[in-house]
């Protein structure tokens, strides 16, 4: 049998898109074709007569010429299921026409099964055209069959692809990888066709399906064991951990090899999870385990031994919420581990795998984490029972919710999902009242109470949680499967409460409704949401008015017994505000008074009763005990002469005890956090009085330092606000108010206020604007202090370090070192020591390995520039001005900065040099003062040197250029540039260089003479006009010319001509090779010489400027050191192979 080598995949008529891989792999089981449709005949009695009208596959010479059937324009309803069969048929038709015919027949059978009446749009036309093609190809493809029947033909091709995949697994090659991917896709489709054909012939498929198992990242099938990713130590350790099944009971009913069985197969066999879910979560856990294994970097003798720390980290990560949930409800965790360490590791992986399988199949229940905890709680109990029961009883185990395929989905997930569906339909697209339907949070909150265990296990569908009104037109009522009903009957009614054994009461179901929160839209929400702020402002306004009325001259006068008692009258107002708050709370929860917990109803009514009680007690004490003091004399010399009390003051002290406790807890957040998180009765009662008992939102207090900073900030804000309000708003109005009150005026305001004898209206008109400003200027003071503190914080943390393009240019040279300090992970030596501060040498100065730092930064910088171009925020010209040449691709051997930094710097340097009078050191310092100017001069010199040496290929030209460059280098080292060169000719040299670069960029071979002319002009300009001792170079040229001629006497009078072809040998390498880096280098040099002030505003787009400035600023912010890639948390997302229902 000839070997199939899929080398024609790259030359196929179409490219297999990536989306087809998912659809091809999702159909893991073949679909049986209809009974009325059968495959082609075996043609034992010879072929049928030839039909001359089969123009699709035949030419005029009756030669078989297969034409591809359109596999792209398909009916929408059929495309996901049949497109892969048609594509494979087009791909292999030229070599295997009979197999292509069988693939198309399979597509037709599936299409006919999906839509037998051809109701869908375009289905009838498609089935007609495909059936016509099958009729035309049936006879001729049967003649071209290489085996005796279709089953053997298809089996031969499947084995050939199988051998090809086996032989080429593990070969690291881009082309081989692409061929292997397409070969696997073809083999998957052929296997489905073969299985259908074998089932129709009552045969068992002989092809090994394990080679065609679809996967996301890890090829776990035997054929993928040799791939590179499976050879990583962490992957090997994870696979070994999952395949260790020593503690598991034997599973004889599993139709799987014991060597290939793992923990997930064990869980699937007992709990009836879906196959696609098991495959996904197996790969999910392997990747999580491998990632944790790498981060901990355990020093182990064997790479196959799993890491204890990695498993422990996964346990804490997955079951932190479950453990807190059990403590909150007062239940014992069902995660029970043996004492043996090795067995405990396997138990942990089993529990993690069980939770992942529950999560992977939970659908919308993933938005209800405590509901998943409830499900896991019972299933973990069953898992523990499986692991601890005798082996003889293991094979007879059936889950509490019943056996059968996909029983977990049908009997656990579906009932709760139906409730979610019912509540979503009651929403009426957001138009229904909020208290008439439940969302995910409301459904999940039911599992925050011990009452959730009344649902039982298996779940009793007649529980109130699953109640749905019969009139509601939703999906069918979920029912427990027959297996679950029978199992429950066998178990009886004497089960434990957690396993659902509570006796069902014969009562009518009712809707549970909402538990804690119901949204009511009202303007009173403004006061209810910010009651502390409004109460504080009102009380302080009353206190400041009282103080201003008493004309306090000193703060110590506030402790006068009469004034102090009057100021304490603000607590009467406080009781009124608290009563108002209690009434509003009851009004806003009135809609859920029947569905909320009884403890919450008691708390609301107690708050109302306590507030009403204090509102009666404080005014009564104030009225009866005013001016009735009990005084105690203090020691002489004390600023407080006597200490006086009254019954009202004592009542206020008692009233303030609860607030004092809250203030102490506020300043000690650790104690407050402990009280909220703790599940003991005393702490629960203390926290119950202030807010409802919720599972989430507990223990969210800030640290002690954060609380102190927060308090200090608001003390400054409020002290400034109240000082300003007292001295500039309230106190100046007291005297005018008193004067107005003493004036006797009778107002005659017609029907509104006839014969008014009071000045209350005038006083109201004076005070109203002040009161409005008093309540509004708190926001102004808050904004002022936010600006001040934000500015100081930004300065200390280097926020907004680079805000403009000018600042970016001035700091650009420090960006590479800042990038390496912030983004590149530090070495192990630096990790052991303390991290260097911001103002250390790490940032701001280029490190010793300058090229390495710039190379790493240049990769990211160029990527940012190209992304901006892809979004059309900058133009191609701006890209050329902003990119940085990579040091490895740069032939100059120096660091090259973006052109927009160096624009116009060369012109400025030439202007300085041509008229400069003085020493070389002064000129050098003047140019070096501007680093961009220095880099521009240096890069232009190196670029000119590189291009001239590249163009000159003649021996004489090379010697002359070498002598000129040597003369320049000697002058620079000896600081005699101004002595040996006339720098006033530099602008003319720059113009000649521009002419040369324009010719090089054009690359026209007909311009060779012009290139030679420009080179000769440059040579004459340098040797005759710029070099003081240019005759040395001419002597070298004369000497070389004399050596080349036989009669030197006749050649003395000839003027030497450089860069001219001699005896057919080129002295100039033109045109230059079409190389990308070389062209970019020439183009960059041309931009350096020609771009002037136009590059100052690059980039022009404001959004591009903002993004670049933000990136540059982020490099100077105080941030933690970046970890290595292998130490980072995995950026993962879950891919699902199961169909969404």
mmCIF file of N, CA and C in Angstrom, residues 164-268:
data_model
loop_
_atom_site.group_PDB
_atom_site.id
_atom_site.type_symbol
_atom_site.label_atom_id
_atom_site.label_comp_id
_atom_site.label_asym_id
_atom_site.label_seq_id
_atom_site.Cartn_x
_atom_site.Cartn_y
_atom_site.Cartn_z
ATOM 1 N N UNK A 164 0.971 7.988 8.844
ATOM 2 C CA UNK A 164 1.645 9.279 8.614
ATOM 3 C C UNK A 164 1.720 10.097 9.901
ATOM 4 N N UNK A 165 0.620 10.123 10.654
ATOM 5 C CA UNK A 165 0.599 10.895 11.895
ATOM 6 C C UNK A 165 1.568 10.296 12.908
ATOM 7 N N UNK A 166 1.593 8.989 13.012
ATOM 8 C CA UNK A 166 2.495 8.325 13.959
ATOM 9 C C UNK A 166 3.953 8.569 13.609
ATOM 10 N N UNK A 167 4.268 8.537 12.337
ATOM 11 C CA UNK A 167 5.656 8.679 11.902
ATOM 12 C C UNK A 167 6.176 10.098 12.104
ATOM 13 N N UNK A 168 5.316 11.107 11.963
ATOM 14 C CA UNK A 168 5.770 12.500 11.989
ATOM 15 C C UNK A 168 5.499 13.202 13.304
ATOM 16 N N UNK A 169 5.021 12.491 14.321
ATOM 17 C CA UNK A 169 4.803 13.116 15.615
ATOM 18 C C UNK A 169 6.144 13.453 16.257
ATOM 19 N N UNK A 170 6.252 14.649 16.790
ATOM 20 C CA UNK A 170 7.478 15.061 17.474
ATOM 21 C C UNK A 170 8.474 15.783 16.605
ATOM 22 N N UNK A 171 8.263 15.837 15.285
ATOM 23 C CA UNK A 171 9.175 16.563 14.399
ATOM 24 C C UNK A 171 8.888 18.052 14.518
ATOM 25 N N UNK A 172 9.885 18.822 14.927
ATOM 26 C CA UNK A 172 9.704 20.261 15.139
ATOM 27 C C UNK A 172 10.008 20.979 13.828
ATOM 28 N N UNK A 173 8.967 21.356 13.148
ATOM 29 C CA UNK A 173 9.102 22.057 11.876
ATOM 30 C C UNK A 173 7.786 22.789 11.617
ATOM 31 N N UNK A 174 7.884 24.021 11.148
ATOM 32 C CA UNK A 174 6.679 24.798 10.903
ATOM 33 C C UNK A 174 5.824 24.147 9.830
ATOM 34 N N UNK A 175 6.458 23.744 8.726
ATOM 35 C CA UNK A 175 5.704 23.107 7.654
ATOM 36 C C UNK A 175 5.108 21.783 8.112
ATOM 37 N N UNK A 176 5.875 20.998 8.866
ATOM 38 C CA UNK A 176 5.363 19.721 9.347
ATOM 39 C C UNK A 176 4.205 19.918 10.319
ATOM 40 N N UNK A 177 4.278 20.966 11.130
ATOM 41 C CA UNK A 177 3.198 21.236 12.067
ATOM 42 C C UNK A 177 1.897 21.526 11.326
ATOM 43 N N UNK A 178 2.002 22.316 10.259
ATOM 44 C CA UNK A 178 0.797 22.631 9.482
ATOM 45 C C UNK A 178 0.231 21.375 8.816
ATOM 46 N N UNK A 179 1.128 20.535 8.276
ATOM 47 C CA UNK A 179 0.659 19.310 7.633
ATOM 48 C C UNK A 179 0.037 18.359 8.653
ATOM 49 N N UNK A 180 0.648 18.278 9.843
ATOM 50 C CA UNK A 180 0.114 17.398 10.866
ATOM 51 C C UNK A 180 -1.263 17.859 11.330
ATOM 52 N N UNK A 181 -1.448 19.176 11.445
ATOM 53 C CA UNK A 181 -2.751 19.694 11.861
ATOM 54 C C UNK A 181 -3.828 19.325 10.865
ATOM 55 N N UNK A 182 -3.525 19.517 9.566
ATOM 56 C CA UNK A 182 -4.514 19.201 8.537
ATOM 57 C C UNK A 182 -4.716 17.686 8.423
ATOM 58 N N UNK A 183 -3.651 16.924 8.624
ATOM 59 C CA UNK A 183 -3.799 15.465 8.571
ATOM 60 C C UNK A 183 -4.702 14.964 9.687
ATOM 61 N N UNK A 184 -4.574 15.524 10.870
ATOM 62 C CA UNK A 184 -5.438 15.129 11.966
ATOM 63 C C UNK A 184 -6.893 15.485 11.665
ATOM 64 N N UNK A 185 -7.117 16.659 11.078
ATOM 65 C CA UNK A 185 -8.484 17.052 10.749
ATOM 66 C C UNK A 185 -9.085 16.098 9.707
ATOM 67 N N UNK A 186 -8.312 15.761 8.704
ATOM 68 C CA UNK A 186 -8.812 14.834 7.691
ATOM 69 C C UNK A 186 -9.071 13.470 8.319
ATOM 70 N N UNK A 187 -8.154 12.994 9.150
ATOM 71 C CA UNK A 187 -8.316 11.689 9.770
ATOM 72 C C UNK A 187 -9.543 11.648 10.665
ATOM 73 N N UNK A 188 -9.830 12.733 11.347
ATOM 74 C CA UNK A 188 -11.015 12.781 12.202
ATOM 75 C C UNK A 188 -12.284 12.595 11.374
ATOM 76 N N UNK A 189 -12.357 13.299 10.235
ATOM 77 C CA UNK A 189 -13.542 13.194 9.377
ATOM 78 C C UNK A 189 -13.636 11.791 8.779
ATOM 79 N N UNK A 190 -12.516 11.250 8.310
ATOM 80 C CA UNK A 190 -12.546 9.924 7.706
ATOM 81 C C UNK A 190 -12.957 8.861 8.717
ATOM 82 N N UNK A 191 -12.551 9.045 9.966
ATOM 83 C CA UNK A 191 -12.934 8.066 10.980
ATOM 84 C C UNK A 191 -14.443 8.069 11.206
ATOM 85 N N UNK A 192 -15.050 9.267 11.199
ATOM 86 C CA UNK A 192 -16.502 9.330 11.384
ATOM 87 C C UNK A 192 -17.219 8.636 10.228
ATOM 88 N N UNK A 193 -16.729 8.865 9.000
ATOM 89 C CA UNK A 193 -17.341 8.202 7.856
ATOM 90 C C UNK A 193 -17.142 6.697 7.950
ATOM 91 N N UNK A 194 -15.953 6.273 8.327
ATOM 92 C CA UNK A 194 -15.660 4.850 8.441
ATOM 93 C C UNK A 194 -16.512 4.180 9.522
ATOM 94 N N UNK A 195 -16.696 4.869 10.648
ATOM 95 C CA UNK A 195 -17.509 4.303 11.723
ATOM 96 C C UNK A 195 -18.956 4.123 11.279
ATOM 97 N N UNK A 196 -19.470 5.108 10.572
ATOM 98 C CA UNK A 196 -20.837 4.986 10.077
ATOM 99 C C UNK A 196 -20.961 3.843 9.082
ATOM 100 N N UNK A 197 -19.978 3.737 8.199
ATOM 101 C CA UNK A 197 -20.009 2.666 7.208
ATOM 102 C C UNK A 197 -19.850 1.308 7.864
ATOM 103 N N UNK A 198 -18.991 1.242 8.899
ATOM 104 C CA UNK A 198 -18.792 -0.039 9.589
ATOM 105 C C UNK A 198 -20.025 -0.443 10.370
ATOM 106 N N UNK A 199 -20.688 0.541 10.996
ATOM 107 C CA UNK A 199 -21.924 0.234 11.725
ATOM 108 C C UNK A 199 -23.005 -0.255 10.770
ATOM 109 N N UNK A 200 -23.056 0.356 9.589
ATOM 110 C CA UNK A 200 -24.054 -0.079 8.616
ATOM 111 C C UNK A 200 -23.770 -1.502 8.133
ATOM 112 N N UNK A 201 -22.505 -1.889 8.102
ATOM 113 C CA UNK A 201 -22.123 -3.239 7.663
ATOM 114 C C UNK A 201 -21.984 -4.211 8.830
ATOM 115 N N UNK A 202 -22.399 -3.772 10.039
ATOM 116 C CA UNK A 202 -22.320 -4.572 11.262
ATOM 117 C C UNK A 202 -20.892 -5.034 11.494
ATOM 118 N N UNK A 203 -19.965 -4.075 11.374
ATOM 119 C CA UNK A 203 -18.550 -4.342 11.599
ATOM 120 C C UNK A 203 -18.054 -3.406 12.677
ATOM 121 N N UNK A 204 -16.957 -3.774 13.320
ATOM 122 C CA UNK A 204 -16.335 -2.929 14.316
ATOM 123 C C UNK A 204 -15.178 -2.185 13.676
ATOM 124 N N UNK A 205 -15.064 -0.883 13.876
ATOM 125 C CA UNK A 205 -13.958 -0.131 13.282
ATOM 126 C C UNK A 205 -12.629 -0.563 13.868
ATOM 127 N N UNK A 206 -11.702 -0.791 12.991
ATOM 128 C CA UNK A 206 -10.376 -1.254 13.423
ATOM 129 C C UNK A 206 -9.388 -0.130 13.635
ATOM 130 N N UNK A 207 -9.789 1.087 13.291
ATOM 131 C CA UNK A 207 -8.863 2.210 13.427
ATOM 132 C C UNK A 207 -8.763 2.624 14.890
ATOM 133 N N UNK A 208 -7.614 2.987 15.331
ATOM 134 C CA UNK A 208 -7.383 3.410 16.698
ATOM 135 C C UNK A 208 -7.858 4.855 16.861
ATOM 136 N N UNK A 209 -8.957 5.039 17.564
ATOM 137 C CA UNK A 209 -9.545 6.371 17.718
ATOM 138 C C UNK A 209 -8.657 7.295 18.563
ATOM 139 N N UNK A 210 -7.774 6.703 19.347
ATOM 140 C CA UNK A 210 -6.978 7.513 20.256
ATOM 141 C C UNK A 210 -6.090 8.503 19.545
ATOM 142 N N UNK A 211 -5.794 8.239 18.269
ATOM 143 C CA UNK A 211 -4.949 9.173 17.548
ATOM 144 C C UNK A 211 -5.707 10.420 17.126
ATOM 145 N N UNK A 212 -7.018 10.410 17.201
ATOM 146 C CA UNK A 212 -7.809 11.510 16.664
ATOM 147 C C UNK A 212 -8.596 12.231 17.745
ATOM 148 N N UNK A 213 -8.181 12.107 18.991
ATOM 149 C CA UNK A 213 -8.872 12.782 20.082
ATOM 150 C C UNK A 213 -8.621 14.283 19.990
ATOM 151 N N UNK A 214 -9.663 15.108 19.911
ATOM 152 C CA UNK A 214 -9.447 16.561 19.832
ATOM 153 C C UNK A 214 -8.971 17.098 21.179
ATOM 154 N N UNK A 215 -8.241 18.184 21.152
ATOM 155 C CA UNK A 215 -7.720 18.778 22.367
ATOM 156 C C UNK A 215 -7.586 20.279 22.164
ATOM 157 N N UNK A 216 -7.406 20.984 23.281
ATOM 158 C CA UNK A 216 -7.255 22.434 23.246
ATOM 159 C C UNK A 216 -5.784 22.849 23.250
ATOM 160 N N UNK A 217 -5.067 22.460 24.285
ATOM 161 C CA UNK A 217 -3.655 22.830 24.433
ATOM 162 C C UNK A 217 -2.776 21.597 24.584
ATOM 163 N N UNK A 218 -3.199 20.648 25.400
ATOM 164 C CA UNK A 218 -2.389 19.468 25.695
ATOM 165 C C UNK A 218 -2.903 18.273 24.909
ATOM 166 N N UNK A 219 -2.082 17.689 24.048
ATOM 167 C CA UNK A 219 -2.493 16.454 23.339
ATOM 168 C C UNK A 219 -2.331 15.245 24.260
ATOM 169 N N UNK A 220 -3.393 14.851 24.916
ATOM 170 C CA UNK A 220 -3.333 13.780 25.904
ATOM 171 C C UNK A 220 -3.502 12.399 25.302
ATOM 172 N N UNK A 221 -3.772 12.320 23.995
ATOM 173 C CA UNK A 221 -3.901 11.022 23.357
ATOM 174 C C UNK A 221 -2.525 10.390 23.187
ATOM 175 N N UNK A 222 -2.433 9.082 23.006
ATOM 176 C CA UNK A 222 -1.120 8.432 22.857
ATOM 177 C C UNK A 222 -0.310 8.983 21.701
ATOM 178 N N UNK A 223 -0.982 9.431 20.647
ATOM 179 C CA UNK A 223 -0.228 9.961 19.523
ATOM 180 C C UNK A 223 0.459 11.277 19.805
ATOM 181 N N UNK A 224 0.039 11.991 20.845
ATOM 182 C CA UNK A 224 0.650 13.281 21.163
ATOM 183 C C UNK A 224 1.625 13.219 22.309
ATOM 184 N N UNK A 225 1.990 12.023 22.753
ATOM 185 C CA UNK A 225 2.888 11.903 23.904
ATOM 186 C C UNK A 225 4.281 12.430 23.618
ATOM 187 N N UNK A 226 4.686 12.437 22.349
ATOM 188 C CA UNK A 226 6.041 12.864 22.005
ATOM 189 C C UNK A 226 6.126 14.337 21.621
ATOM 190 N N UNK A 227 5.022 15.065 21.697
ATOM 191 C CA UNK A 227 5.086 16.481 21.356
ATOM 192 C C UNK A 227 5.847 17.249 22.430
ATOM 193 N N UNK A 228 6.357 18.433 22.041
ATOM 194 C CA UNK A 228 7.281 19.165 22.913
ATOM 195 C C UNK A 228 6.626 19.577 24.224
ATOM 196 N N UNK A 229 5.367 20.001 24.180
ATOM 197 C CA UNK A 229 4.728 20.480 25.404
ATOM 198 C C UNK A 229 4.542 19.362 26.411
ATOM 199 N N UNK A 230 4.402 18.118 25.934
ATOM 200 C CA UNK A 230 4.227 16.997 26.847
ATOM 201 C C UNK A 230 5.531 16.551 27.480
ATOM 202 N N UNK A 231 6.659 17.087 27.019
ATOM 203 C CA UNK A 231 7.962 16.721 27.573
ATOM 204 C C UNK A 231 8.411 17.661 28.689
ATOM 205 N N UNK A 232 7.626 18.700 28.978
ATOM 206 C CA UNK A 232 7.992 19.608 30.060
ATOM 207 C C UNK A 232 7.892 18.890 31.397
ATOM 208 N N UNK A 233 8.814 19.158 32.330
ATOM 209 C CA UNK A 233 8.784 18.447 33.622
ATOM 210 C C UNK A 233 7.481 18.678 34.384
ATOM 211 N N UNK A 234 6.965 19.919 34.351
ATOM 212 C CA UNK A 234 5.748 20.188 35.102
ATOM 213 C C UNK A 234 4.538 19.461 34.501
ATOM 214 N N UNK A 235 4.508 19.311 33.168
ATOM 215 C CA UNK A 235 3.412 18.585 32.533
ATOM 216 C C UNK A 235 3.510 17.097 32.873
ATOM 217 N N UNK A 236 4.727 16.566 32.853
ATOM 218 C CA UNK A 236 4.912 15.165 33.227
ATOM 219 C C UNK A 236 4.472 14.912 34.667
ATOM 220 N N UNK A 237 4.825 15.838 35.566
ATOM 221 C CA UNK A 237 4.434 15.676 36.968
ATOM 222 C C UNK A 237 2.923 15.717 37.114
ATOM 223 N N UNK A 238 2.258 16.611 36.379
ATOM 224 C CA UNK A 238 0.796 16.708 36.469
ATOM 225 C C UNK A 238 0.124 15.454 35.923
ATOM 226 N N UNK A 239 0.611 14.962 34.788
ATOM 227 C CA UNK A 239 0.028 13.751 34.200
ATOM 228 C C UNK A 239 0.236 12.562 35.118
ATOM 229 N N UNK A 240 1.426 12.461 35.702
ATOM 230 C CA UNK A 240 1.698 11.361 36.618
ATOM 231 C C UNK A 240 0.774 11.418 37.833
ATOM 232 N N UNK A 241 0.512 12.607 38.339
ATOM 233 C CA UNK A 241 -0.361 12.745 39.503
ATOM 234 C C UNK A 241 -1.782 12.307 39.186
ATOM 235 N N UNK A 242 -2.280 12.665 38.011
ATOM 236 C CA UNK A 242 -3.651 12.281 37.653
ATOM 237 C C UNK A 242 -3.774 10.793 37.369
ATOM 238 N N UNK A 243 -2.721 10.170 36.889
ATOM 239 C CA UNK A 243 -2.781 8.756 36.534
ATOM 240 C C UNK A 243 -2.441 7.839 37.705
ATOM 241 N N UNK A 244 -2.139 8.403 38.874
ATOM 242 C CA UNK A 244 -1.907 7.584 40.054
ATOM 243 C C UNK A 244 -3.252 7.238 40.674
ATOM 244 N N UNK A 245 -3.662 6.024 40.495
ATOM 245 C CA UNK A 245 -4.988 5.581 40.956
ATOM 246 C C UNK A 245 -4.877 4.462 41.986
ATOM 247 N N UNK A 246 -3.815 4.502 42.776
ATOM 248 C CA UNK A 246 -3.574 3.419 43.726
ATOM 249 C C UNK A 246 -4.644 3.361 44.801
ATOM 250 N N UNK A 247 -5.180 4.515 45.217
ATOM 251 C CA UNK A 247 -6.137 4.543 46.320
ATOM 252 C C UNK A 247 -7.566 4.342 45.834
ATOM 253 N N UNK A 248 -7.756 4.233 44.521
ATOM 254 C CA UNK A 248 -9.106 4.140 43.993
ATOM 255 C C UNK A 248 -9.552 2.683 43.938
ATOM 256 N N UNK A 249 -10.844 2.443 44.119
ATOM 257 C CA UNK A 249 -11.358 1.084 43.939
ATOM 258 C C UNK A 249 -11.321 0.690 42.475
ATOM 259 N N UNK A 250 -11.221 -0.604 42.223
ATOM 260 C CA UNK A 250 -11.117 -1.076 40.845
ATOM 261 C C UNK A 250 -12.429 -0.861 40.119
ATOM 262 N N UNK A 251 -12.314 -0.543 38.833
ATOM 263 C CA UNK A 251 -13.486 -0.281 38.004
ATOM 264 C C UNK A 251 -13.463 -1.250 36.838
ATOM 265 N N UNK A 252 -14.108 -2.378 37.019
ATOM 266 C CA UNK A 252 -14.110 -3.368 35.950
ATOM 267 C C UNK A 252 -15.063 -2.999 34.822
ATOM 268 N N UNK A 253 -16.073 -2.157 35.135
ATOM 269 C CA UNK A 253 -17.046 -1.823 34.099
ATOM 270 C C UNK A 253 -16.550 -0.742 33.168
ATOM 271 N N UNK A 254 -15.404 -0.121 33.486
ATOM 272 C CA UNK A 254 -14.870 0.907 32.592
ATOM 273 C C UNK A 254 -14.234 0.234 31.382
ATOM 274 N N UNK A 255 -14.688 0.608 30.206
ATOM 275 C CA UNK A 255 -14.127 0.039 28.977
ATOM 276 C C UNK A 255 -12.902 0.839 28.568
ATOM 277 N N UNK A 256 -11.904 0.774 29.405
ATOM 278 C CA UNK A 256 -10.698 1.560 29.168
ATOM 279 C C UNK A 256 -9.517 0.832 29.766
ATOM 280 N N UNK A 257 -8.392 0.997 29.132
ATOM 281 C CA UNK A 257 -7.175 0.365 29.607
ATOM 282 C C UNK A 257 -6.799 0.936 30.960
ATOM 283 N N UNK A 258 -6.373 0.087 31.870
ATOM 284 C CA UNK A 258 -6.038 0.544 33.218
ATOM 285 C C UNK A 258 -4.875 1.525 33.209
ATOM 286 N N UNK A 259 -3.958 1.356 32.255
ATOM 287 C CA UNK A 259 -2.805 2.259 32.193
ATOM 288 C C UNK A 259 -3.210 3.667 31.786
ATOM 289 N N UNK A 260 -4.257 3.797 30.991
ATOM 290 C CA UNK A 260 -4.686 5.111 30.520
ATOM 291 C C UNK A 260 -5.768 5.734 31.378
ATOM 292 N N UNK A 261 -6.278 5.034 32.385
ATOM 293 C CA UNK A 261 -7.340 5.553 33.239
ATOM 294 C C UNK A 261 -6.753 6.530 34.253
ATOM 295 N N UNK A 262 -7.472 7.605 34.552
ATOM 296 C CA UNK A 262 -7.009 8.587 35.515
ATOM 297 C C UNK A 262 -8.148 8.918 36.470
ATOM 298 N N UNK A 263 -7.934 9.925 37.296
ATOM 299 C CA UNK A 263 -8.908 10.291 38.312
ATOM 300 C C UNK A 263 -10.215 10.792 37.710
ATOM 301 N N UNK A 264 -10.139 11.457 36.577
ATOM 302 C CA UNK A 264 -11.351 11.992 35.966
ATOM 303 C C UNK A 264 -12.224 10.868 35.395
ATOM 304 N N UNK A 265 -11.599 9.827 34.871
ATOM 305 C CA UNK A 265 -12.394 8.684 34.425
ATOM 306 C C UNK A 265 -13.138 8.053 35.601
ATOM 307 N N UNK A 266 -12.483 7.995 36.747
ATOM 308 C CA UNK A 266 -13.125 7.465 37.948
ATOM 309 C C UNK A 266 -14.333 8.312 38.348
ATOM 310 N N UNK A 267 -14.184 9.647 38.341
ATOM 311 C CA UNK A 267 -15.287 10.524 38.720
ATOM 312 C C UNK A 267 -16.425 10.466 37.708
ATOM 313 N N UNK A 268 -16.062 10.349 36.427
ATOM 314 C CA UNK A 268 -17.098 10.285 35.405
ATOM 315 C C UNK A 268 -17.921 9.006 35.526
#
